[in-house]
Short mmCIF file of C-alpha atoms in Angstrom, two decimals:
data_model
loop_
_atom_site.label_atom_id
_atom_site.label_comp_id
_atom_site.label_asym_id
_atom_site.label_seq_id
_atom_site.Cartn_x
_atom_site.Cartn_y
_atom_site.Cartn_z
CA MET C 17 29.54 -65.31 29.80
CA ASN C 18 28.27 -68.80 30.68
CA LYS C 19 26.31 -68.86 33.95
CA HIS C 20 26.29 -72.66 34.27
CA GLN C 21 28.98 -74.52 36.21
CA PRO C 22 30.06 -78.03 35.02
CA ASN C 23 27.94 -79.79 37.62
CA SER C 24 24.97 -77.39 37.59
CA LEU C 25 21.59 -78.57 36.35
CA ILE C 26 20.33 -77.67 32.89
CA ALA C 27 17.17 -79.75 33.37
CA ILE C 28 15.36 -81.79 36.02
CA ASN C 29 12.88 -84.66 35.78
CA PRO C 30 15.15 -86.34 34.74
CA GLU C 31 18.25 -84.43 35.83
CA TRP C 32 20.80 -83.35 33.23
CA ARG C 33 24.11 -81.75 34.21
CA TRP C 34 25.73 -78.94 32.23
CA GLN C 35 28.94 -80.87 31.46
CA ASP C 36 26.93 -83.78 29.98
CA PHE C 37 24.63 -81.35 28.18
CA THR C 38 27.56 -79.52 26.50
CA TYR C 39 29.27 -82.80 25.61
CA ARG C 40 26.08 -83.75 23.77
CA CYS C 41 26.09 -80.31 22.07
CA GLN C 42 29.57 -80.98 20.75
CA GLN C 43 28.70 -84.48 19.54
CA ILE C 44 25.75 -83.11 17.56
CA SER C 45 27.78 -80.18 16.22
CA GLN C 46 30.49 -82.52 14.95
CA GLN C 47 27.89 -84.77 13.29
CA LEU C 48 26.13 -81.81 11.64
CA GLN C 49 29.44 -80.62 10.19
CA GLN C 50 30.40 -84.12 9.10
CA ASP C 51 27.02 -84.59 7.36
CA ASN C 52 27.25 -81.07 5.85
CA ILE C 53 23.81 -80.14 7.23
CA GLN C 54 23.16 -76.53 6.21
CA SER C 55 19.63 -76.25 7.59
CA ALA C 56 17.59 -78.18 10.20
CA ALA C 57 13.90 -77.81 11.07
CA PHE C 58 13.08 -78.21 14.77
CA TRP C 59 10.07 -79.97 16.28
CA PHE C 60 10.87 -80.89 19.88
CA GLU C 61 8.63 -81.73 22.81
CA ASP C 62 11.60 -81.59 25.20
CA ALA C 63 12.89 -78.00 25.51
CA ALA C 64 16.20 -79.17 27.03
CA ASN C 65 16.85 -81.32 23.94
CA TYR C 66 15.81 -78.29 21.85
CA ALA C 67 18.33 -76.08 23.69
CA CYS C 68 21.10 -78.64 23.21
CA ALA C 69 20.37 -79.05 19.48
CA MET C 70 20.10 -75.26 19.09
CA LEU C 71 23.54 -74.61 20.59
CA ALA C 72 24.95 -77.40 18.42
CA CYS C 73 23.44 -75.77 15.31
CA PHE C 74 24.86 -72.39 16.34
CA ASP C 75 28.28 -74.00 16.71
CA ALA C 76 28.04 -75.87 13.40
CA LYS C 77 26.64 -72.84 11.53
CA THR C 78 23.50 -74.84 10.71
CA ARG C 79 20.40 -72.70 10.05
CA ILE C 80 17.38 -73.47 12.28
CA LEU C 81 13.82 -73.46 10.94
CA LEU C 82 10.92 -73.16 13.41
CA PRO C 83 7.53 -74.11 11.90
CA PRO C 84 4.48 -73.21 14.08
CA ASN C 85 2.96 -76.67 13.50
CA LEU C 86 3.37 -79.69 11.22
CA LEU C 87 0.39 -79.13 8.94
CA ASP C 88 0.87 -79.92 5.24
CA GLU C 89 1.98 -76.41 4.20
CA ASN C 90 4.68 -76.41 6.88
CA GLN C 91 5.80 -79.93 5.95
CA GLU C 92 6.27 -78.59 2.43
CA TRP C 93 8.18 -75.55 3.78
CA ILE C 94 10.47 -77.93 5.69
CA ARG C 95 11.06 -80.13 2.63
CA ASP C 96 11.92 -77.06 0.52
CA ASN C 97 14.24 -75.39 3.03
CA ALA C 98 15.71 -77.93 5.45
CA ASP C 99 18.16 -80.82 5.09
CA MET C 100 16.61 -82.63 8.06
CA LEU C 101 13.82 -82.54 10.63
CA PHE C 102 15.34 -82.58 14.11
CA ASP C 103 13.02 -83.99 16.79
CA ASP C 104 13.33 -85.88 20.08
CA ASN C 105 13.59 -89.28 18.40
CA LYS C 106 16.43 -88.16 16.14
CA PHE C 107 18.09 -86.39 19.06
CA ASN C 108 18.37 -89.65 21.00
CA THR C 109 20.77 -91.16 18.44
CA TYR C 110 22.15 -88.33 16.28
CA GLY C 111 25.90 -87.96 16.74
CA ILE C 112 25.90 -90.31 19.72
CA SER C 113 29.02 -92.17 18.52
CA GLN C 114 31.07 -88.97 18.06
CA VAL C 115 34.14 -88.70 20.32
CA VAL C 116 34.71 -85.18 21.64
CA ASP C 117 38.21 -83.99 22.50
CA LYS C 118 37.44 -80.46 23.70
CA LYS C 119 36.78 -80.21 27.43
CA ASP C 120 35.00 -76.85 27.34
CA PHE C 121 32.14 -75.84 25.09
CA PHE C 122 32.40 -72.20 23.99
CA ILE C 123 29.16 -70.34 23.35
CA ASP C 124 29.85 -67.59 20.83
CA LYS C 125 27.41 -64.78 21.66
CA HIS C 126 28.30 -63.08 18.32
CA CYS C 127 27.37 -66.12 16.23
CA GLN C 128 25.55 -65.22 12.99
CA THR C 129 23.74 -68.55 12.53
CA GLU C 130 20.19 -67.83 11.37
CA ILE C 131 16.87 -68.82 12.91
CA TRP C 132 13.82 -68.68 10.64
CA LEU C 133 10.57 -68.29 12.54
CA LYS C 134 7.45 -69.03 10.53
CA THR C 135 4.28 -67.40 11.86
CA SER C 136 0.99 -69.28 11.71
CA GLY C 137 -0.66 -66.67 9.48
CA SER C 138 -3.76 -66.53 11.70
CA SER C 139 -4.18 -62.82 10.90
CA GLY C 140 -3.25 -63.03 7.21
CA GLN C 141 -0.45 -64.59 5.18
CA PRO C 142 2.28 -66.42 7.12
CA LYS C 143 5.56 -64.53 7.52
CA ILE C 144 9.13 -65.78 7.78
CA MET C 145 11.02 -63.80 10.43
CA LEU C 146 14.81 -64.06 10.21
CA LYS C 147 16.76 -63.81 13.48
CA THR C 148 20.42 -64.53 14.20
CA ALA C 149 21.89 -66.20 17.27
CA GLU C 150 23.63 -62.92 18.14
CA LYS C 151 20.34 -60.99 18.01
CA MET C 152 18.61 -63.59 20.21
CA TRP C 153 21.43 -63.40 22.80
CA GLN C 154 21.22 -59.58 22.76
CA GLU C 155 17.47 -59.72 23.33
CA SER C 156 17.89 -62.28 26.11
CA GLU C 157 20.40 -60.05 27.90
CA ALA C 158 17.95 -57.12 27.69
CA ILE C 159 15.22 -59.30 29.23
CA ASN C 160 17.68 -60.26 31.98
CA GLN C 161 18.37 -56.56 32.69
CA SER C 162 14.64 -55.81 32.85
CA LEU C 163 13.61 -58.58 35.25
CA PRO C 164 14.17 -58.62 39.05
CA PHE C 165 15.25 -62.27 39.23
CA PRO C 166 18.61 -63.75 40.29
CA GLU C 167 20.78 -66.22 38.38
CA GLY C 168 21.38 -69.85 39.34
CA ASP C 169 20.27 -73.41 38.66
CA ASP C 170 18.12 -73.56 41.81
CA ILE C 171 15.55 -71.65 39.72
CA HIS C 172 13.50 -73.81 37.35
CA VAL C 173 11.53 -72.52 34.36
CA VAL C 174 8.00 -73.94 34.15
CA SER C 175 6.11 -73.00 31.00
CA SER C 176 2.78 -73.36 29.23
CA VAL C 177 3.98 -71.88 25.92
CA SER C 178 5.51 -73.53 22.85
CA ALA C 179 9.20 -73.08 22.06
CA GLN C 180 8.31 -73.14 18.34
CA HIS C 181 7.22 -69.48 18.66
CA HIS C 182 9.30 -66.42 19.45
CA TYR C 183 7.95 -65.98 22.99
CA GLY C 184 8.77 -69.57 23.92
CA LEU C 185 12.17 -69.47 22.21
CA SER C 186 13.11 -66.26 24.08
CA TYR C 187 11.84 -67.15 27.55
CA ARG C 188 11.81 -70.97 27.71
CA VAL C 189 15.16 -71.55 26.00
CA MET C 190 17.36 -68.45 25.58
CA LEU C 191 16.63 -66.84 28.96
CA PRO C 192 17.43 -69.93 31.09
CA LEU C 193 20.69 -70.34 29.14
CA THR C 194 21.48 -66.68 29.83
CA MET C 195 20.55 -66.85 33.52
CA GLY C 196 21.87 -70.29 34.43
CA TRP C 197 18.36 -71.54 35.24
CA SER C 198 17.20 -75.10 34.61
CA ILE C 199 14.85 -75.64 31.65
CA GLY C 200 11.38 -77.15 32.03
CA ARG C 201 11.36 -79.95 29.49
CA LYS C 202 7.66 -80.12 28.57
CA GLN C 203 5.13 -77.53 27.47
CA LEU C 204 2.49 -77.71 30.22
CA PRO C 205 -0.85 -76.46 28.85
CA TYR C 206 -2.90 -76.83 32.06
CA PRO C 207 -2.50 -75.21 35.51
CA GLU C 208 -2.42 -78.59 37.31
CA TYR C 209 0.59 -79.64 35.16
CA MET C 210 2.39 -76.37 35.96
CA ILE C 211 1.75 -76.92 39.68
CA ALA C 212 2.98 -80.54 39.60
CA GLU C 213 6.24 -79.49 37.89
CA SER C 214 6.74 -76.60 40.35
CA LEU C 215 6.35 -78.87 43.37
CA ILE C 216 9.52 -80.80 42.44
CA ALA C 217 11.62 -77.63 41.97
CA LYS C 218 13.49 -75.66 44.64
CA GLN C 219 12.12 -72.45 43.15
CA SER C 220 10.30 -71.82 39.88
CA ILE C 221 9.52 -69.04 37.46
CA TRP C 222 6.40 -69.47 35.37
CA ILE C 223 6.39 -68.47 31.69
CA SER C 224 2.76 -68.37 30.65
CA SER C 225 -0.06 -66.45 28.97
CA PRO C 226 -3.42 -64.91 29.87
CA ALA C 227 -5.10 -67.96 28.29
CA LEU C 228 -3.85 -70.14 31.17
CA LEU C 229 -3.52 -67.61 33.98
CA THR C 230 -7.12 -66.36 33.77
CA HIS C 231 -8.28 -69.91 34.55
CA LEU C 232 -5.83 -70.56 37.39
CA ASN C 233 -7.59 -71.48 40.66
CA LEU C 234 -5.76 -69.26 43.14
CA ASP C 235 -7.29 -71.13 46.08
CA GLU C 236 -5.80 -74.49 45.01
CA PRO C 237 -3.90 -75.72 48.13
CA GLN C 238 -1.08 -77.33 46.11
CA LEU C 239 -0.46 -74.03 44.30
CA HIS C 240 0.42 -72.44 47.65
CA GLN C 241 2.96 -75.19 48.32
CA CYS C 242 4.91 -74.17 45.20
CA ARG C 243 7.87 -71.86 45.66
CA ILE C 244 7.09 -69.56 42.73
CA LEU C 245 9.61 -66.74 42.47
CA GLY C 246 7.74 -64.95 39.69
CA ILE C 247 5.16 -65.27 36.93
CA LEU C 248 5.77 -63.86 33.44
CA SER C 249 2.82 -63.38 31.11
CA SER C 250 2.76 -62.35 27.46
CA GLY C 251 0.76 -62.98 24.30
CA GLY C 252 -2.13 -60.68 25.24
CA MET C 253 -3.27 -58.35 27.98
CA LEU C 254 -3.56 -60.00 31.39
CA PRO C 255 -6.83 -58.73 32.95
CA GLU C 256 -6.06 -56.33 35.80
CA GLU C 257 -8.35 -58.25 38.16
CA THR C 258 -6.44 -61.50 37.47
CA ALA C 259 -3.01 -59.89 37.86
CA THR C 260 -3.98 -58.18 41.14
CA ALA C 261 -5.46 -61.40 42.55
CA MET C 262 -2.29 -63.33 41.64
CA ARG C 263 -0.02 -60.75 43.29
CA THR C 264 -2.16 -60.67 46.42
CA LYS C 265 -2.91 -64.36 46.92
CA LEU C 266 0.35 -65.89 45.67
CA LYS C 267 2.63 -63.18 47.10
CA THR C 268 4.79 -63.39 44.00
CA LYS C 269 5.96 -60.96 41.33
CA THR C 270 3.56 -61.03 38.38
CA ILE C 271 5.18 -59.35 35.38
CA GLU C 272 3.72 -58.73 31.93
CA GLY C 273 5.92 -58.63 28.86
CA TYR C 274 5.03 -56.77 25.66
CA GLY C 275 6.51 -57.47 22.25
CA SER C 276 6.02 -59.44 19.05
CA THR C 277 7.82 -61.80 16.71
CA GLU C 278 8.71 -58.79 14.52
CA THR C 279 10.01 -56.54 17.32
CA GLY C 280 11.21 -59.01 19.92
CA VAL C 281 10.76 -57.83 23.50
CA ILE C 282 9.75 -54.18 23.92
CA ALA C 283 8.69 -53.49 27.50
CA PHE C 284 7.55 -54.85 30.86
CA ARG C 285 5.24 -53.83 33.69
CA GLU C 286 4.79 -55.12 37.24
CA GLN C 287 1.58 -53.22 37.98
CA ALA C 288 -1.39 -52.20 35.85
CA GLY C 289 -0.81 -49.06 33.84
CA LEU C 290 2.44 -47.89 32.30
CA TRP C 291 4.96 -50.03 30.41
CA THR C 292 8.74 -49.58 30.81
CA PRO C 293 10.91 -50.33 27.74
CA THR C 294 14.04 -52.45 28.18
CA PRO C 295 17.15 -50.38 29.03
CA VAL C 296 18.38 -50.61 25.42
CA THR C 297 15.06 -50.00 23.60
CA LYS C 298 14.16 -46.59 22.14
CA ILE C 299 10.52 -45.73 21.51
CA GLY C 300 8.48 -43.07 19.68
CA VAL C 301 5.27 -42.65 17.70
CA ASN C 302 4.30 -41.97 14.09
CA GLU C 303 1.67 -39.47 12.91
CA GLU C 304 -1.12 -41.87 13.99
CA ASN C 305 0.39 -42.15 17.49
CA ALA C 306 1.34 -45.77 16.77
CA LEU C 307 4.43 -46.99 18.60
CA TRP C 308 7.78 -47.53 16.87
CA VAL C 309 10.77 -49.24 18.49
CA GLU C 310 14.52 -49.37 17.95
CA SER C 311 16.55 -52.11 19.65
CA PRO C 312 20.04 -53.62 19.12
CA TRP C 313 18.46 -56.86 17.88
CA LEU C 314 16.50 -55.08 15.12
CA GLU C 315 18.04 -54.22 11.77
CA HIS C 316 15.97 -51.04 11.53
CA ARG C 317 13.20 -49.12 13.25
CA GLU C 318 10.14 -51.36 13.59
CA GLN C 319 6.72 -49.72 13.28
CA THR C 320 3.92 -51.36 15.26
CA ALA C 321 0.16 -50.98 14.81
CA ASP C 322 -0.35 -50.29 18.53
CA GLY C 323 -1.63 -46.90 19.58
CA VAL C 324 0.20 -45.52 22.64
CA GLU C 325 0.41 -42.51 24.92
CA ILE C 326 4.04 -41.79 25.89
CA ILE C 327 4.54 -40.47 29.43
CA GLY C 328 8.17 -39.69 30.25
CA ASN C 329 10.20 -42.80 29.49
CA GLN C 330 7.14 -45.06 29.79
CA PHE C 331 3.96 -45.53 27.78
CA ASN C 332 0.33 -46.53 28.04
CA LEU C 333 -1.00 -49.03 25.50
CA LEU C 334 -4.26 -47.92 23.89
CA GLY C 335 -4.71 -50.97 21.68
CA ARG C 336 -4.19 -51.56 17.99
CA ILE C 337 -4.82 -48.62 15.67
CA ASP C 338 -7.55 -50.68 14.00
CA ARG C 339 -9.15 -50.97 17.46
CA ILE C 340 -9.38 -47.20 17.81
CA VAL C 341 -12.47 -46.43 15.74
CA LYS C 342 -14.65 -43.43 14.94
CA PHE C 343 -18.31 -43.53 15.93
CA GLY C 344 -19.91 -40.28 14.80
CA ASP C 345 -17.20 -37.69 15.33
CA LYS C 346 -15.72 -39.42 18.37
CA ARG C 347 -12.56 -41.57 18.45
CA ILE C 348 -13.25 -44.57 20.68
CA SER C 349 -10.69 -47.06 22.00
CA LEU C 350 -12.31 -50.48 21.99
CA VAL C 351 -9.54 -51.68 24.31
CA ARG C 352 -10.44 -48.96 26.84
CA ILE C 353 -14.06 -50.18 26.83
CA GLU C 354 -12.77 -53.71 27.52
CA GLN C 355 -10.51 -52.50 30.32
CA ASP C 356 -13.40 -50.66 31.96
CA LEU C 357 -15.74 -53.64 31.62
CA LEU C 358 -13.16 -55.98 33.15
CA LYS C 359 -13.30 -53.95 36.38
CA HIS C 360 -16.97 -54.88 36.87
CA PRO C 361 -17.42 -57.58 39.55
CA TYR C 362 -19.58 -59.76 37.27
CA ILE C 363 -17.12 -59.99 34.36
CA ARG C 364 -14.20 -62.42 33.94
CA ASP C 365 -13.28 -61.64 30.31
CA CYS C 366 -14.63 -59.65 27.38
CA TYR C 367 -13.95 -58.65 23.78
CA VAL C 368 -15.30 -55.49 22.14
CA ALA C 369 -15.30 -54.84 18.39
CA GLN C 370 -17.44 -53.15 15.78
CA HIS C 371 -20.64 -55.03 15.04
CA PRO C 372 -20.39 -56.89 11.70
CA ASN C 373 -23.45 -55.08 10.28
CA HIS C 374 -23.67 -51.82 12.24
CA LEU C 375 -21.32 -48.91 12.97
CA ARG C 376 -21.58 -49.47 16.70
CA PRO C 377 -19.49 -51.27 19.36
CA ALA C 378 -20.52 -54.82 20.26
CA ALA C 379 -19.44 -56.55 23.47
CA TRP C 380 -18.94 -60.29 23.88
CA VAL C 381 -18.78 -60.87 27.62
CA GLU C 382 -17.65 -63.85 29.70
CA LEU C 383 -19.50 -63.71 33.02
CA ASN C 384 -18.04 -65.11 36.24
CA GLU C 385 -20.16 -67.18 38.66
CA GLU C 386 -21.56 -64.09 40.36
CA GLY C 387 -22.50 -62.59 36.98
CA ILE C 388 -24.16 -65.79 35.76
CA SER C 389 -26.16 -65.98 38.98
CA PHE C 390 -27.34 -62.37 38.53
CA TYR C 391 -28.26 -63.06 34.87
CA LEU C 392 -30.31 -66.15 35.79
CA GLN C 393 -32.08 -64.53 38.75
CA LYS C 394 -32.66 -60.94 37.56
CA GLY C 395 -32.63 -61.41 33.79
CA ARG C 396 -30.69 -60.14 30.79
CA ALA C 397 -32.33 -56.71 30.65
CA GLU C 398 -31.42 -55.91 34.27
CA LEU C 399 -27.82 -57.02 33.70
CA LEU C 400 -27.53 -54.80 30.59
CA LYS C 401 -28.96 -51.86 32.54
CA GLN C 402 -26.28 -52.33 35.23
CA LEU C 403 -23.40 -52.68 32.74
CA ARG C 404 -24.45 -49.64 30.69
CA LEU C 405 -24.78 -47.53 33.84
CA TYR C 406 -21.36 -48.75 35.00
CA LEU C 407 -19.70 -47.89 31.66
CA SER C 408 -21.40 -44.49 31.44
CA LYS C 409 -19.18 -43.30 34.32
CA THR C 410 -16.03 -43.64 32.18
CA GLN C 411 -17.23 -43.73 28.56
CA GLU C 412 -18.98 -41.19 26.42
CA HIS C 413 -22.40 -42.19 25.13
CA SER C 414 -21.00 -43.15 21.71
CA GLY C 415 -18.60 -45.56 23.43
CA LEU C 416 -21.34 -47.63 25.05
CA PRO C 417 -21.83 -50.98 23.28
CA ARG C 418 -25.25 -51.26 21.61
CA PHE C 419 -25.02 -55.02 21.10
CA TRP C 420 -24.22 -57.62 23.76
CA ARG C 421 -23.69 -61.36 23.96
CA PHE C 422 -22.98 -63.28 27.17
CA THR C 423 -21.18 -66.58 27.72
CA ASN C 424 -19.42 -68.54 30.45
CA ARG C 425 -16.29 -68.98 28.29
CA LEU C 426 -14.88 -66.89 25.45
CA PRO C 427 -13.24 -69.07 22.75
CA ARG C 428 -9.75 -67.61 22.88
CA ASN C 429 -6.97 -69.45 21.03
CA SER C 430 -3.50 -70.38 22.33
CA GLN C 431 -2.30 -66.81 21.68
CA PHE C 432 -5.28 -65.49 23.72
CA LYS C 433 -6.87 -64.05 20.59
CA ILE C 434 -10.53 -64.03 19.56
CA SER C 435 -11.23 -65.07 15.97
CA ARG C 436 -13.08 -62.40 14.00
CA ALA C 437 -15.14 -65.17 12.38
CA ASP C 438 -16.26 -66.40 15.82
CA PHE C 439 -17.12 -62.85 16.87
CA ASP C 440 -19.13 -62.14 13.72
CA ALA C 441 -20.95 -65.48 13.96
CA VAL C 442 -22.17 -64.89 17.50
CA PHE C 443 -23.58 -61.45 16.61
CA LEU C 444 -25.07 -62.46 13.25
CA HIS C 445 -26.95 -65.49 14.59
CA GLU C 446 -29.53 -64.75 17.25
CA LYS C 447 -29.27 -67.60 19.72
CA GLU C 448 -30.53 -67.83 23.29
CA GLU C 449 -27.63 -67.57 25.74
CA GLN C 450 -27.05 -70.66 27.83
CA PHE C 451 -24.79 -71.24 30.83
#
């Protein structure tokens, strides 16, 4: 099942060959077993080192803990549950004196070694999600079956996301191991870093998020020198305008993935509109029309909080159930309002929620350069008049936002989410908008 040949590349910059990579896996595995390490917490900057240590832990039956950061509460979690913290410094010396007799390294795709993923708790209490190596390999194979990309080490994964989270683990680490691709060592949080890494690769696949892709300059000359085979985005909805512009200008497949830490991967789409589940994922809805999923890597049916409309074997995402609200006697999808607003030529990004003090929708809008110019020349009132008229063509009167705030940059976090506290603050404190 291994797609790497002995001399194929597992990483570039610097280069690392598969046979040397697997020898290092075996050294670490032997040392873990010799030291009787039952559990290791990971905190790597180099994803190739991470992949090597991960396979060693699978082989040694050493549980892996993935904290989202190294804040005090997670340091305490590590102390309580792990025998060691495995990072790049430790990797450089750990097991280095071990002599390995076996020539071939066998990757057991049915391995039951556990991975504990700790969520950041940004939307409530942190959760510990338990995965097994077998479940992660199953999910990775389903991703492989869903994507239109070939195997081979001439394809290099370039990524802006952290491997400490499920998305990064699945796509930055597991998927390249499944496909025989080379692994981008560093998390690259800025477009110019992604471009620089892509320029040294024969071909690249980008693993990113709307947070980075919405601020990618598609007219950057160096970007067009990159041989980008495809761009994968997850962690939030990629604005349709951004996705269309990327497909048109970069002439590359731009694919969105949908899933969560709880469910793993669920579905993909290459164009705006309907989502297609992986070939092995079953879907349905509960009485609130919220999506449930069943997949081989899940122990049981997983109920989501996302409202959907199922059409054949595909579905349309309507947004979280808590983002489908009643105003008067009408059920309004706040996500639909956002999607409609994002089609306006003046808007780059927006977030719509219920006003903190009133039972009415409120829209926080990031204007593009054209929109800012209109605002400054014609005034706020004229811009509001235009936006309300525009929305009235697709939204009922009760779905038109009554409260508006404008900015040149919405403060989205690394998961492309807007903090409710930030949203409430901007609508509770009357401040003059500045650009």
